[in-house]
Short mmCIF file of N, CA and C in Angstrom, two decimals:
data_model
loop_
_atom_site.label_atom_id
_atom_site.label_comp_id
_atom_site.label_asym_id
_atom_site.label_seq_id
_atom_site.Cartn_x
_atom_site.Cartn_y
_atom_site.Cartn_z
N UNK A 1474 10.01 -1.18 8.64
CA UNK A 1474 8.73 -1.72 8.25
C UNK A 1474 8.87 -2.26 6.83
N UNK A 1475 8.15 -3.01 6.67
CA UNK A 1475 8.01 -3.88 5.28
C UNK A 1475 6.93 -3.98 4.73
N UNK A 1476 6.45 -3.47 3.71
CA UNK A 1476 5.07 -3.62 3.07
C UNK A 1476 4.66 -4.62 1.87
N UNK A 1477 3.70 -5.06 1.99
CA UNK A 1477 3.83 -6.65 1.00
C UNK A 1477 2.42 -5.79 -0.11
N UNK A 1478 2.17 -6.14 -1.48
CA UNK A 1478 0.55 -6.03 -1.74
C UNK A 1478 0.70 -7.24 -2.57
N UNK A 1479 -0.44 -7.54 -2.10
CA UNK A 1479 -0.57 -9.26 -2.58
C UNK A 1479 -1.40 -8.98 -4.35
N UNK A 1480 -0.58 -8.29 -5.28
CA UNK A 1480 -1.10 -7.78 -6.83
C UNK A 1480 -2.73 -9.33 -6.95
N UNK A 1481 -2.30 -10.47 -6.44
CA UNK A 1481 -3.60 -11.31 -7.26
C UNK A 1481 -4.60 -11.24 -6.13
N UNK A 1482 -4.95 -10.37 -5.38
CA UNK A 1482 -5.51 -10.54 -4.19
C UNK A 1482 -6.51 -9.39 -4.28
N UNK A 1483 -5.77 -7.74 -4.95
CA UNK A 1483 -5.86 -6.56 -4.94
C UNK A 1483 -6.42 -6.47 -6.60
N UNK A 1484 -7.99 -5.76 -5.66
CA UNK A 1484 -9.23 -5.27 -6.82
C UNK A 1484 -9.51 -3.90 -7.44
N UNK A 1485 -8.12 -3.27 -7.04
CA UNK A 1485 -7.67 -2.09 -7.42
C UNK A 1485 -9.05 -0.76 -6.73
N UNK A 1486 -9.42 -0.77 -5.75
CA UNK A 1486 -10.56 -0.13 -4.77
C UNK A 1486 -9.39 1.14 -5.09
N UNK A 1487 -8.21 1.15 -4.56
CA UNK A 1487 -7.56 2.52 -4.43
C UNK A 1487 -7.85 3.34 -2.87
N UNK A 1488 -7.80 2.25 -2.17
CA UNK A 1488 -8.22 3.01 -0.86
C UNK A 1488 -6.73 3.46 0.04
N UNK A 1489 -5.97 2.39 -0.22
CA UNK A 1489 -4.19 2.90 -0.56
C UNK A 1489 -4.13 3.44 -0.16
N UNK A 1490 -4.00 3.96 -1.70
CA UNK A 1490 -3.58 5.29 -2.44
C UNK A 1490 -4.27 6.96 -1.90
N UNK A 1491 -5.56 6.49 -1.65
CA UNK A 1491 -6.34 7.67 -1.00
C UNK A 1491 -5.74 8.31 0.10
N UNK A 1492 -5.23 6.70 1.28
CA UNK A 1492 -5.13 7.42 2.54
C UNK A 1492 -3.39 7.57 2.39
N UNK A 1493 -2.88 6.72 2.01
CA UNK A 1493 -1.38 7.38 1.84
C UNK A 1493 -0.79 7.28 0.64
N UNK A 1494 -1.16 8.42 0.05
CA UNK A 1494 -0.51 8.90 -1.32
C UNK A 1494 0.96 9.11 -1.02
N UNK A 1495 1.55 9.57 0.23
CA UNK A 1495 3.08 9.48 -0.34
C UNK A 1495 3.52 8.15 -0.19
N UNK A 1496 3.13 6.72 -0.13
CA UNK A 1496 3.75 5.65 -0.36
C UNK A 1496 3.11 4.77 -1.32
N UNK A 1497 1.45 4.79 -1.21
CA UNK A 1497 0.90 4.14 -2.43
C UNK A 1497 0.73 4.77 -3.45
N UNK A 1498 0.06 4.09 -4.77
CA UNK A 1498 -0.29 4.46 -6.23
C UNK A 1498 -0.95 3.68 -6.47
N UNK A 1499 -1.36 3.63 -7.78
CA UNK A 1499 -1.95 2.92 -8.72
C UNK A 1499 -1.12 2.80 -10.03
N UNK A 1500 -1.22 1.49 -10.39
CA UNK A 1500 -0.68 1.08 -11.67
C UNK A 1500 -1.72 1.47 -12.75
N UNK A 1501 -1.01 1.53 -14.41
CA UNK A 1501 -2.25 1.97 -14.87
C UNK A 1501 -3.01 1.14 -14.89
N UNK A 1502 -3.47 -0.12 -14.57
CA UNK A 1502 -4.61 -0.97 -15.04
C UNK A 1502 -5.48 -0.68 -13.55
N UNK A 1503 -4.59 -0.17 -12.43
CA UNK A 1503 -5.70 0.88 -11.22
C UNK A 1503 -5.13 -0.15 -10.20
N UNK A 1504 -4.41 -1.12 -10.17
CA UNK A 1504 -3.73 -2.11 -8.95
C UNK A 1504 -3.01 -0.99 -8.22
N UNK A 1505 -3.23 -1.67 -7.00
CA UNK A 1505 -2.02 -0.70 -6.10
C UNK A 1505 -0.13 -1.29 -6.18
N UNK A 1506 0.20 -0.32 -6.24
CA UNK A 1506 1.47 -0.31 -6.24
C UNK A 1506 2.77 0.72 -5.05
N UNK A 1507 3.64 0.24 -4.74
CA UNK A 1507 4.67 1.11 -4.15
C UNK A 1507 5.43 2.06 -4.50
N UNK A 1508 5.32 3.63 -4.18
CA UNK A 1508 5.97 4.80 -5.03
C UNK A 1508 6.99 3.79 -5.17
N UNK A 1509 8.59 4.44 -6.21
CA UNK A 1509 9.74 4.02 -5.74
C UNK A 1509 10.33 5.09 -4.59
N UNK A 1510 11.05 4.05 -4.00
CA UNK A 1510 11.86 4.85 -2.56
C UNK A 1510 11.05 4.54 -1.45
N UNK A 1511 10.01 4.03 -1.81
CA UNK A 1511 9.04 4.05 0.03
C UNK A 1511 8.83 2.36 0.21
N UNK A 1512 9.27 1.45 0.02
CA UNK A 1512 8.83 0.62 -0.16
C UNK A 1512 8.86 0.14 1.80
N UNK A 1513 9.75 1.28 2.35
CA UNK A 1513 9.44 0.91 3.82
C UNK A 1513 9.06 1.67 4.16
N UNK A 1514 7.85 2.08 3.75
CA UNK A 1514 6.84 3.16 4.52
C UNK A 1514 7.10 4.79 4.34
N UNK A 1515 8.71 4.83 4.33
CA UNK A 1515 9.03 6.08 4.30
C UNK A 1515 8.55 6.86 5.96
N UNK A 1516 8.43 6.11 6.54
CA UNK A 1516 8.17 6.89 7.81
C UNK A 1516 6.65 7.35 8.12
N UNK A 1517 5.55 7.45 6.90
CA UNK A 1517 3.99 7.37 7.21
C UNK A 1517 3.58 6.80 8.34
N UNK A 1518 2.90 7.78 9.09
CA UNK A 1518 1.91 6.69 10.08
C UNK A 1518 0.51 6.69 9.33
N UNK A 1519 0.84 6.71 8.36
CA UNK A 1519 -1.00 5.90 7.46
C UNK A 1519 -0.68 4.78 6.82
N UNK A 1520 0.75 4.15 7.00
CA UNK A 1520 0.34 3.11 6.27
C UNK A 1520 -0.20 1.89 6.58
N UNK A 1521 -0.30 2.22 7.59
CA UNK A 1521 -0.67 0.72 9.02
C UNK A 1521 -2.23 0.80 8.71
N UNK A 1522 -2.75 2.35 8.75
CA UNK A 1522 -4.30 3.16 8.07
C UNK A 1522 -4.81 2.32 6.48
N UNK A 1523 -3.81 2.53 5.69
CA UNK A 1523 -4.18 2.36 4.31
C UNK A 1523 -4.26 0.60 4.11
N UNK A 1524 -3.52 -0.07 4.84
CA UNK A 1524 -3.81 -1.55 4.95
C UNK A 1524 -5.03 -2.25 5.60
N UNK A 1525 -5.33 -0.97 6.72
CA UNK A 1525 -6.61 -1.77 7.34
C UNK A 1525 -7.82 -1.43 6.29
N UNK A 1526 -7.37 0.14 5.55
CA UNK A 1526 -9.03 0.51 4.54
C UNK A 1526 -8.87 -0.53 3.41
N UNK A 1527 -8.08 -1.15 3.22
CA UNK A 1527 -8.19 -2.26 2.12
C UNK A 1527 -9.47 -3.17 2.05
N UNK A 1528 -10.34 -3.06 1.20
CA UNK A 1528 -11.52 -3.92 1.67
C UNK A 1528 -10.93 -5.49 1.08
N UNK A 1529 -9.91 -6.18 0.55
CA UNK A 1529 -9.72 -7.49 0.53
C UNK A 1529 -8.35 -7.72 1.31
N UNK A 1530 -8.07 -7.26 2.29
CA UNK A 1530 -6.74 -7.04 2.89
C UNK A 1530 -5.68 -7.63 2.04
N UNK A 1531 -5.28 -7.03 1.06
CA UNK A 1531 -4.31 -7.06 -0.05
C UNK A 1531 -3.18 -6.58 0.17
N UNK A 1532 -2.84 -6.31 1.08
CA UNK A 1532 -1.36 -5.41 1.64
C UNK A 1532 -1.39 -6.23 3.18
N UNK A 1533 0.18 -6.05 3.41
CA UNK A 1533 0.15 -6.54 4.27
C UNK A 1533 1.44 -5.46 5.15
N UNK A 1534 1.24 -5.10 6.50
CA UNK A 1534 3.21 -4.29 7.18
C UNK A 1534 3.52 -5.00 8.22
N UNK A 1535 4.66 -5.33 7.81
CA UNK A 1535 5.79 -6.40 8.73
C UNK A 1535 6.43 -5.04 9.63
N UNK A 1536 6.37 -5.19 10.88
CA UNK A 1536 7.90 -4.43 11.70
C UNK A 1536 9.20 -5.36 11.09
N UNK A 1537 10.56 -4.97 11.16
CA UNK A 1537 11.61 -5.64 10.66
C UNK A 1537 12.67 -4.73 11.34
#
């Protein structure tokens, strides 16, 4: 899996981060960002979850 966050797209909501804290974060200015090491999901089945709670669909997961 491949996870994209589109940083000029993303209004820093943090809804992410809420539902999957072991792959999202927040930067400090509150943007979402990718732990390091998970940038392919790490195996979460929330991250498919944390892209749809995005209220400006700012993330995006590729299968690969």
């Amino acid at each position: 899996m491949r996870i994209s966050i589109d940083r000029g797209v993303c209004i820093g909501a943090g809804q992410c981060a809420l539902t999957a804290p072991d792959v999202f974060t927040q930067d400090d200015d509150g943007f979402s960002e990718l732990l390091p090491g998970r940038e392919d999901g790490n195996g979460s089945p929330l991250v498919r979850e944390a892209a749809r709670a995005c209220p400006v669909a700012a993330i995006s997961v590729e299968d690969v």
